[in-house]
Amino acid sequence: MSIDIDAAKAYVFEEFSVLVERGRLRSFARAIGETDPVYTDFACAEAAGYRDIPAPPTFLFSLGLEAPEPFGYLSDLGIDLRRILHGEQRFDYRTPVCAGDEITLRETIDDVYSKRGGALEFLVKRTEFLRDNDLVGTGTTTIVVRHPKEQAR
């Protein structure tokens, strides 16, 4: 079943906020193999000019998983979760996010397009990350939806 482009672009996500905690940043840094102590040690972070331990690269994605139903929008749009693949992830940072920050997430669906005669559809979701209503970064996630019964052209 094809994605209803108008419904996808009109989809309204609930805005929500997440408190960034030191322990979570340290765990994330270890999980991704980050060895720079600025991401795990407050004194090193402070010496490097940060106000607290900074978020490692790609950490902002994990904040989106704090939504009550982080993938509920896919089901709401009639997308079979067994048919999705992670296509691409991109981050644009404006200013560091550090422990103690409360980050608000605003999500929208920016684009839906298809390739291979409809056998693959791409849903592009944009997330704005805000601290005190100031944009600190954006994230773009591309989800690929496979429709194997469609003819590849």
GROMACS .gro file of N, CA and C in nm:
model
  459
    1MET      N    1   0.084  -0.117   0.000
    1MET     CA    2   0.000   0.000   0.000
    1MET      C    3   0.089   0.124   0.000
    2SER      N    4   0.063   0.214  -0.088
    2SER     CA    5   0.141   0.337  -0.097
    2SER      C    6   0.108   0.432   0.018
    3ILE      N    7   0.207   0.512   0.052
    3ILE     CA    8   0.189   0.613   0.156
    3ILE      C    9   0.105   0.727   0.099
    4ASP      N   10   0.006   0.770   0.174
    4ASP     CA   11  -0.074   0.886   0.137
    4ASP      C   12   0.012   1.010   0.164
    5ILE      N   13   0.064   1.071   0.059
    5ILE     CA   14   0.158   1.183   0.072
    5ILE      C   15   0.095   1.300   0.146
    6ASP      N   16  -0.028   1.334   0.113
    6ASP     CA   17  -0.094   1.447   0.179
    6ASP      C   18  -0.112   1.421   0.329
    7ALA      N   19  -0.154   1.299   0.363
    7ALA     CA   20  -0.172   1.264   0.504
    7ALA      C   21  -0.039   1.265   0.578
    8ALA      N   22   0.066   1.217   0.512
    8ALA     CA   23   0.197   1.214   0.575
    8ALA      C   24   0.248   1.355   0.603
    9LYS      N   25   0.238   1.442   0.505
    9LYS     CA   26   0.287   1.578   0.523
    9LYS      C   27   0.203   1.659   0.621
   10ALA      N   28   0.078   1.619   0.640
   10ALA     CA   29  -0.010   1.689   0.734
   10ALA      C   30  -0.004   1.627   0.874
   11TYR      N   31   0.069   1.518   0.887
   11TYR     CA   32   0.072   1.447   1.016
   11TYR      C   33   0.124   1.539   1.127
   12VAL      N   34   0.055   1.538   1.239
   12VAL     CA   35   0.092   1.624   1.352
   12VAL      C   36   0.154   1.539   1.463
   13PHE      N   37   0.279   1.567   1.490
   13PHE     CA   38   0.349   1.500   1.600
   13PHE      C   39   0.330   1.583   1.727
   14GLU      N   40   0.319   1.516   1.839
   14GLU     CA   41   0.315   1.586   1.967
   14GLU      C   42   0.456   1.630   2.003
   15GLU      N   43   0.471   1.756   2.034
   15GLU     CA   44   0.599   1.810   2.081
   15GLU      C   45   0.625   1.755   2.221
   16PHE      N   46   0.750   1.723   2.251
   16PHE     CA   47   0.783   1.675   2.386
   16PHE      C   48   0.925   1.717   2.422
   17SER      N   49   0.954   1.711   2.552
   17SER     CA   50   1.085   1.753   2.601
   17SER      C   51   1.152   1.640   2.678
   18VAL      N   52   1.285   1.641   2.675
   18VAL     CA   53   1.365   1.540   2.743
   18VAL      C   54   1.480   1.609   2.815
   19LEU      N   55   1.504   1.569   2.939
   19LEU     CA   56   1.618   1.620   3.015
   19LEU      C   57   1.741   1.535   2.981
   20VAL      N   58   1.848   1.599   2.939
   20VAL     CA   59   1.972   1.529   2.904
   20VAL      C   60   2.052   1.508   3.033
   21GLU      N   61   2.080   1.382   3.064
   21GLU     CA   62   2.145   1.347   3.190
   21GLU      C   63   2.288   1.300   3.167
   22ARG      N   64   2.377   1.333   3.260
   22ARG     CA   65   2.519   1.294   3.250
   22ARG      C   66   2.537   1.144   3.233
   23GLY      N   67   2.469   1.067   3.316
   23GLY     CA   68   2.485   0.921   3.309
   23GLY      C   69   2.448   0.866   3.174
   24ARG      N   70   2.343   0.920   3.117
   24ARG     CA   71   2.300   0.874   2.985
   24ARG      C   72   2.402   0.912   2.878
   25LEU      N   73   2.460   1.032   2.889
   25LEU     CA   74   2.563   1.073   2.793
   25LEU      C   75   2.685   0.983   2.803
   26ARG      N   76   2.726   0.954   2.926
   26ARG     CA   77   2.843   0.866   2.945
   26ARG      C   78   2.817   0.727   2.887
   27SER      N   79   2.699   0.673   2.915
   27SER     CA   80   2.664   0.540   2.862
   27SER      C   81   2.662   0.539   2.710
   28PHE      N   82   2.605   0.643   2.652
   28PHE     CA   83   2.598   0.652   2.506
   28PHE      C   84   2.739   0.660   2.447
   29ALA      N   85   2.825   0.743   2.509
   29ALA     CA   86   2.963   0.757   2.460
   29ALA      C   87   3.034   0.621   2.462
   30ARG      N   88   3.019   0.548   2.571
   30ARG     CA   89   3.083   0.415   2.578
   30ARG      C   90   3.025   0.321   2.474
   31ALA      N   91   2.892   0.327   2.456
   31ALA     CA   92   2.826   0.236   2.362
   31ALA      C   93   2.873   0.257   2.218
   32ILE      N   94   2.905   0.382   2.181
   32ILE     CA   95   2.948   0.408   2.043
   32ILE      C   96   3.100   0.401   2.029
   33GLY      N   97   3.170   0.370   2.139
   33GLY     CA   98   3.316   0.356   2.133
   33GLY      C   99   3.390   0.489   2.137
   34GLU      N  100   3.324   0.593   2.185
   34GLU     CA  101   3.387   0.725   2.195
   34GLU      C  102   3.488   0.723   2.310
   35THR      N  103   3.613   0.754   2.281
   35THR     CA  104   3.719   0.748   2.382
   35THR      C  105   3.764   0.884   2.433
   36ASP      N  106   3.718   0.991   2.372
   36ASP     CA  107   3.755   1.125   2.418
   36ASP      C  108   3.692   1.148   2.555
   37PRO      N  109   3.773   1.175   2.660
   37PRO     CA  110   3.718   1.191   2.795
   37PRO      C  111   3.626   1.312   2.810
   38VAL      N  112   3.623   1.403   2.715
   38VAL     CA  113   3.534   1.517   2.723
   38VAL      C  114   3.388   1.471   2.729
   39TYR      N  115   3.361   1.350   2.675
   39TYR     CA  116   3.224   1.298   2.672
   39TYR      C  117   3.187   1.216   2.796
   40THR      N  118   3.283   1.197   2.887
   40THR     CA  119   3.254   1.116   3.006
   40THR      C  120   3.299   1.181   3.137
   41ASP      N  121   3.387   1.279   3.130
   41ASP     CA  122   3.446   1.337   3.251
   41ASP      C  123   3.415   1.487   3.257
   42PHE      N  124   3.346   1.529   3.363
   42PHE     CA  125   3.305   1.668   3.376
   42PHE      C  126   3.425   1.762   3.372
   43ALA      N  127   3.532   1.728   3.444
   43ALA     CA  128   3.650   1.815   3.450
   43ALA      C  129   3.711   1.834   3.311
   44CYS      N  130   3.718   1.728   3.233
   44CYS     CA  131   3.771   1.738   3.096
   44CYS      C  132   3.679   1.823   3.009
   45ALA      N  133   3.549   1.804   3.025
   45ALA     CA  134   3.453   1.883   2.946
   45ALA      C  135   3.465   2.031   2.982
   46GLU      N  136   3.474   2.061   3.110
   46GLU     CA  137   3.487   2.199   3.154
   46GLU      C  138   3.618   2.261   3.104
   47ALA      N  139   3.726   2.184   3.111
   47ALA     CA  140   3.855   2.233   3.063
   47ALA      C  141   3.852   2.260   2.912
   48ALA      N  142   3.766   2.188   2.841
   48ALA     CA  143   3.754   2.206   2.695
   48ALA      C  144   3.658   2.320   2.661
   49GLY      N  145   3.600   2.385   2.763
   49GLY     CA  146   3.514   2.499   2.738
   49GLY      C  147   3.365   2.471   2.739
   50TYR      N  148   3.325   2.348   2.772
   50TYR     CA  149   3.183   2.314   2.779
   50TYR      C  150   3.129   2.347   2.919
   51ARG      N  151   3.001   2.375   2.927
   51ARG     CA  152   2.941   2.404   3.058
   51ARG      C  153   2.911   2.277   3.136
   52ASP      N  154   2.909   2.162   3.066
   52ASP     CA  155   2.892   2.030   3.127
   52ASP      C  156   2.932   1.929   3.022
   53ILE      N  157   2.913   1.801   3.049
   53ILE     CA  158   2.949   1.697   2.953
   53ILE      C  159   2.864   1.716   2.827
   54PRO      N  160   2.927   1.726   2.710
   54PRO     CA  161   2.850   1.745   2.586
   54PRO      C  162   2.794   1.613   2.532
   55ALA      N  163   2.690   1.626   2.453
   55ALA     CA  164   2.632   1.509   2.387
   55ALA      C  165   2.724   1.464   2.275
   56PRO      N  166   2.756   1.334   2.271
   56PRO     CA  167   2.837   1.281   2.161
   56PRO      C  168   2.762   1.289   2.027
   57PRO      N  169   2.835   1.281   1.917
   57PRO     CA  170   2.769   1.281   1.786
   57PRO      C  171   2.661   1.173   1.780
   58THR      N  172   2.554   1.201   1.718
   58THR     CA  173   2.435   1.118   1.695
   58THR      C  174   2.349   1.097   1.820
   59PHE      N  175   2.388   1.148   1.935
   59PHE     CA  176   2.310   1.128   2.057
   59PHE      C  177   2.168   1.181   2.043
   60LEU      N  178   2.151   1.291   1.972
   60LEU     CA  179   2.020   1.353   1.962
   60LEU      C  180   1.914   1.256   1.909
   61PHE      N  181   1.955   1.163   1.824
   61PHE     CA  182   1.860   1.065   1.772
   61PHE      C  183   1.793   0.989   1.886
   62SER      N  184   1.871   0.954   1.988
   62SER     CA  185   1.816   0.875   2.098
   62SER      C  186   1.709   0.950   2.176
   63LEU      N  187   1.711   1.082   2.172
   63LEU     CA  188   1.608   1.159   2.241
   63LEU      C  189   1.470   1.134   2.181
   64GLY      N  190   1.467   1.113   2.051
   64GLY     CA  191   1.340   1.085   1.984
   64GLY      C  192   1.276   0.956   2.030
   65LEU      N  193   1.357   0.866   2.084
   65LEU     CA  194   1.303   0.739   2.132
   65LEU      C  195   1.230   0.755   2.265
   66GLU      N  196   1.234   0.875   2.321
   66GLU     CA  197   1.164   0.903   2.446
   66GLU      C  198   1.017   0.938   2.423
   67ALA      N  199   0.977   0.955   2.300
   67ALA     CA  200   0.836   0.981   2.270
   67ALA      C  201   0.753   0.863   2.319
   68PRO      N  202   0.627   0.886   2.361
   68PRO     CA  203   0.545   0.775   2.410
   68PRO      C  204   0.538   0.658   2.311
   69GLU      N  205   0.526   0.687   2.183
   69GLU     CA  206   0.526   0.584   2.078
   69GLU      C  207   0.615   0.634   1.965
   70PRO      N  208   0.747   0.613   1.976
   70PRO     CA  209   0.838   0.676   1.880
   70PRO      C  210   0.816   0.636   1.734
   71PHE      N  211   0.756   0.521   1.710
   71PHE     CA  212   0.732   0.479   1.572
   71PHE      C  213   0.582   0.470   1.541
   72GLY      N  214   0.500   0.524   1.631
   72GLY     CA  215   0.355   0.520   1.613
   72GLY      C  216   0.308   0.590   1.488
   73TYR      N  217   0.381   0.693   1.446
   73TYR     CA  218   0.341   0.765   1.325
   73TYR      C  219   0.342   0.674   1.203
   74LEU      N  220   0.432   0.577   1.200
   74LEU     CA  221   0.437   0.486   1.086
   74LEU      C  222   0.310   0.402   1.080
   75SER      N  223   0.270   0.347   1.194
   75SER     CA  224   0.145   0.271   1.198
   75SER      C  225   0.025   0.359   1.166
   76ASP      N  226   0.026   0.482   1.221
   76ASP     CA  227  -0.085   0.575   1.194
   76ASP      C  228  -0.099   0.603   1.044
   77LEU      N  229   0.011   0.599   0.972
   77LEU     CA  230   0.009   0.624   0.827
   77LEU      C  231  -0.013   0.496   0.746
   78GLY      N  232  -0.041   0.386   0.817
   78GLY     CA  233  -0.070   0.260   0.749
   78GLY      C  234   0.054   0.188   0.696
   79ILE      N  235   0.170   0.220   0.751
   79ILE     CA  236   0.294   0.158   0.705
   79ILE      C  237   0.320   0.032   0.787
   80ASP      N  238   0.340  -0.078   0.720
   80ASP     CA  239   0.369  -0.206   0.783
   80ASP      C  240   0.514  -0.202   0.833
   81LEU      N  241   0.532  -0.209   0.964
   81LEU     CA  242   0.665  -0.200   1.022
   81LEU      C  243   0.759  -0.312   0.978
   82ARG      N  244   0.704  -0.421   0.929
   82ARG     CA  245   0.788  -0.531   0.880
   82ARG      C  246   0.850  -0.498   0.744
   83ARG      N  247   0.805  -0.389   0.683
   83ARG     CA  248   0.851  -0.351   0.549
   83ARG      C  249   0.946  -0.231   0.549
   84ILE      N  250   0.987  -0.185   0.667
   84ILE     CA  251   1.071  -0.065   0.669
   84ILE      C  252   1.219  -0.096   0.687
   85LEU      N  253   1.298  -0.006   0.635
   85LEU     CA  254   1.443  -0.010   0.652
   85LEU      C  255   1.489   0.131   0.690
   86HIS      N  256   1.597   0.138   0.764
   86HIS     CA  257   1.658   0.268   0.795
   86HIS      C  258   1.739   0.309   0.674
   87GLY      N  259   1.703   0.420   0.612
   87GLY     CA  260   1.770   0.461   0.490
   87GLY      C  261   1.886   0.556   0.513
   88GLU      N  262   1.865   0.658   0.594
   88GLU     CA  263   1.968   0.759   0.611
   88GLU      C  264   1.939   0.839   0.738
   89GLN      N  265   2.045   0.890   0.797
   89GLN     CA  266   2.035   0.977   0.914
   89GLN      C  267   2.134   1.091   0.896
   90ARG      N  268   2.088   1.214   0.925
   90ARG     CA  269   2.178   1.330   0.913
   90ARG      C  270   2.149   1.426   1.027
   91PHE      N  271   2.255   1.488   1.077
   91PHE     CA  272   2.242   1.586   1.184
   91PHE      C  273   2.312   1.714   1.144
   92ASP      N  274   2.250   1.825   1.179
   92ASP     CA  275   2.311   1.956   1.163
   92ASP      C  276   2.306   2.022   1.300
   93TYR      N  277   2.424   2.051   1.354
   93TYR     CA  278   2.433   2.108   1.488
   93TYR      C  279   2.459   2.258   1.481
   94ARG      N  280   2.393   2.334   1.568
   94ARG     CA  281   2.416   2.478   1.576
   94ARG      C  282   2.497   2.513   1.700
   95THR      N  283   2.472   2.442   1.808
   95THR     CA  284   2.540   2.468   1.934
   95THR      C  285   2.541   2.338   2.014
   96PRO      N  286   2.639   2.318   2.101
   96PRO     CA  287   2.645   2.192   2.177
   96PRO      C  288   2.525   2.174   2.269
   97VAL      N  289   2.485   2.050   2.283
   97VAL     CA  290   2.387   2.009   2.382
   97VAL      C  291   2.468   1.945   2.494
   98CYS      N  292   2.438   1.984   2.618
   98CYS     CA  293   2.516   1.935   2.732
   98CYS      C  294   2.424   1.877   2.838
   99ALA      N  295   2.484   1.801   2.929
   99ALA     CA  296   2.410   1.748   3.043
   99ALA      C  297   2.341   1.863   3.114
  100GLY      N  298   2.218   1.838   3.157
  100GLY     CA  299   2.140   1.940   3.224
  100GLY      C  300   2.047   2.017   3.132
  101ASP      N  301   2.068   2.007   3.002
  101ASP     CA  302   1.980   2.075   2.907
  101ASP      C  303   1.846   2.003   2.898
  102GLU      N  304   1.740   2.080   2.888
  102GLU     CA  305   1.611   2.023   2.856
  102GLU      C  306   1.586   2.053   2.709
  103ILE      N  307   1.576   1.948   2.631
  103ILE     CA  308   1.564   1.961   2.486
  103ILE      C  309   1.421   1.927   2.443
  104THR      N  310   1.362   2.016   2.366
  104THR     CA  311   1.228   1.997   2.312
  104THR      C  312   1.243   1.950   2.167
  105LEU      N  313   1.165   1.849   2.132
  105LEU     CA  314   1.168   1.795   1.996
  105LEU      C  315   1.040   1.832   1.922
  106ARG      N  316   1.057   1.888   1.802
  106ARG     CA  317   0.947   1.917   1.710
  106ARG      C  318   0.972   1.839   1.583
  107GLU      N  319   0.879   1.753   1.550
  107GLU     CA  320   0.898   1.664   1.435
  107GLU      C  321   0.794   1.693   1.326
  108THR      N  322   0.838   1.680   1.202
  108THR     CA  323   0.750   1.694   1.087
  108THR      C  324   0.793   1.595   0.979
  109ILE      N  325   0.702   1.563   0.892
  109ILE     CA  326   0.738   1.484   0.774
  109ILE      C  327   0.755   1.583   0.660
  110ASP      N  328   0.876   1.587   0.608
  110ASP     CA  329   0.911   1.686   0.505
  110ASP      C  330   0.887   1.637   0.363
  111ASP      N  331   0.898   1.506   0.341
  111ASP     CA  332   0.888   1.459   0.203
  111ASP      C  333   0.851   1.312   0.201
  112VAL      N  334   0.786   1.273   0.094
  112VAL     CA  335   0.757   1.133   0.062
  112VAL      C  336   0.776   1.120  -0.088
  113TYR      N  337   0.857   1.024  -0.129
  113TYR     CA  338   0.878   1.002  -0.271
  113TYR      C  339   0.904   0.854  -0.296
  114SER      N  340   0.894   0.813  -0.422
  114SER     CA  341   0.912   0.671  -0.454
  114SER      C  342   1.016   0.653  -0.564
  115LYS      N  343   1.067   0.532  -0.569
  115LYS     CA  344   1.162   0.491  -0.674
  115LYS      C  345   1.127   0.349  -0.716
  116ARG      N  346   1.186   0.309  -0.826
  116ARG     CA  347   1.167   0.173  -0.879
  116ARG      C  348   1.020   0.141  -0.902
  117GLY      N  349   0.952   0.237  -0.963
  117GLY     CA  350   0.812   0.214  -0.999
  117GLY      C  351   0.721   0.193  -0.878
  118GLY      N  352   0.758   0.249  -0.764
  118GLY     CA  353   0.677   0.235  -0.644
  118GLY      C  354   0.718   0.120  -0.554
  119ALA      N  355   0.818   0.043  -0.597
  119ALA     CA  356   0.863  -0.070  -0.514
  119ALA      C  357   0.930  -0.021  -0.386
  120LEU      N  358   0.983   0.101  -0.389
  120LEU     CA  359   1.044   0.162  -0.271
  120LEU      C  360   0.986   0.301  -0.251
  121GLU      N  361   0.941   0.328  -0.129
  121GLU     CA  362   0.897   0.462  -0.094
  121GLU      C  363   0.988   0.514   0.016
  122PHE      N  364   1.011   0.644   0.012
  122PHE     CA  365   1.101   0.708   0.108
  122PHE      C  366   1.023   0.814   0.184
  123LEU      N  367   1.028   0.804   0.315
  123LEU     CA  368   0.960   0.901   0.402
  123LEU      C  369   1.070   0.976   0.477
  124VAL      N  370   1.071   1.108   0.464
  124VAL     CA  371   1.174   1.191   0.524
  124VAL      C  372   1.115   1.268   0.641
  125LYS      N  373   1.165   1.239   0.762
  125LYS     CA  374   1.118   1.305   0.884
  125LYS      C  375   1.226   1.399   0.935
  126ARG      N  376   1.184   1.520   0.968
  126ARG     CA  377   1.276   1.622   1.020
  126ARG      C  378   1.244   1.647   1.166
  127THR      N  379   1.347   1.655   1.247
  127THR     CA  380   1.332   1.685   1.389
  127THR      C  381   1.411   1.809   1.422
  128GLU      N  382   1.345   1.906   1.484
  128GLU     CA  383   1.414   2.023   1.536
  128GLU      C  384   1.436   2.000   1.685
  129PHE      N  385   1.558   2.026   1.731
  129PHE     CA  386   1.595   2.012   1.871
  129PHE      C  387   1.613   2.153   1.927
  130LEU      N  388   1.536   2.186   2.030
  130LEU     CA  389   1.537   2.323   2.084
  130LEU      C  390   1.569   2.322   2.233
  131ARG      N  391   1.642   2.423   2.275
  131ARG     CA  392   1.669   2.448   2.417
  131ARG      C  393   1.618   2.589   2.445
  132ASP      N  394   1.527   2.602   2.538
  132ASP     CA  395   1.467   2.733   2.568
  132ASP      C  396   1.415   2.801   2.442
  133ASN      N  397   1.354   2.722   2.355
  133ASN     CA  398   1.295   2.768   2.229
  133ASN      C  399   1.397   2.815   2.126
  134ASP      N  400   1.525   2.792   2.151
  134ASP     CA  401   1.630   2.823   2.053
  134ASP      C  402   1.675   2.694   1.986
  135LEU      N  403   1.684   2.696   1.854
  135LEU     CA  404   1.726   2.579   1.778
  135LEU      C  405   1.871   2.545   1.806
  136VAL      N  406   1.897   2.422   1.854
  136VAL     CA  407   2.035   2.377   1.878
  136VAL      C  408   2.081   2.280   1.770
  137GLY      N  409   1.986   2.224   1.695
  137GLY     CA  410   2.023   2.133   1.588
  137GLY      C  411   1.900   2.074   1.521
  138THR      N  412   1.924   2.008   1.409
  138THR     CA  413   1.817   1.938   1.338
  138THR      C  414   1.865   1.798   1.304
  139GLY      N  415   1.770   1.711   1.289
  139GLY     CA  416   1.799   1.575   1.246
  139GLY      C  417   1.705   1.538   1.134
  140THR      N  418   1.756   1.466   1.037
  140THR     CA  419   1.675   1.419   0.926
  140THR      C  420   1.689   1.267   0.918
  141THR      N  421   1.577   1.200   0.921
  141THR     CA  422   1.573   1.054   0.914
  141THR      C  423   1.497   1.014   0.788
  142THR      N  424   1.555   0.926   0.711
  142THR     CA  425   1.486   0.873   0.593
  142THR      C  426   1.455   0.727   0.617
  143ILE      N  427   1.327   0.695   0.611
  143ILE     CA  428   1.278   0.558   0.626
  143ILE      C  429   1.243   0.506   0.487
  144VAL      N  430   1.286   0.385   0.456
  144VAL     CA  431   1.254   0.322   0.329
  144VAL      C  432   1.145   0.219   0.354
  145VAL      N  433   1.040   0.226   0.274
  145VAL     CA  434   0.930   0.131   0.283
  145VAL      C  435   0.933   0.045   0.158
  146ARG      N  436   0.948  -0.085   0.177
  146ARG     CA  437   0.955  -0.178   0.065
  146ARG      C  438   0.816  -0.228   0.028
  147HIS      N  439   0.789  -0.230  -0.102
  147HIS     CA  440   0.664  -0.285  -0.156
  147HIS      C  441   0.705  -0.390  -0.258
  148PRO      N  442   0.738  -0.511  -0.213
  148PRO     CA  443   0.796  -0.610  -0.304
  148PRO      C  444   0.705  -0.656  -0.418
  149LYS      N  445   0.575  -0.638  -0.407
  149LYS     CA  446   0.485  -0.682  -0.514
  149LYS      C  447   0.477  -0.583  -0.628
  150GLU      N  448   0.529  -0.461  -0.605
  150GLU     CA  449   0.531  -0.361  -0.712
  150GLU      C  450   0.639  -0.400  -0.812
  151GLN      N  451   0.617  -0.368  -0.934
  151GLN     CA  452   0.715  -0.396  -1.040
  151GLN      C  453   0.827  -0.293  -1.039
  152ALA      N  454   0.949  -0.337  -1.033
  152ALA     CA  455   1.063  -0.245  -1.046
  152ALA      C  456   1.076  -0.203  -1.192
  153ARG      N  457   1.092  -0.073  -1.214
  153ARG     CA  458   1.103  -0.024  -1.352
  153ARG      C  459   1.241   0.029  -1.377
   0.00000   0.00000   0.00000
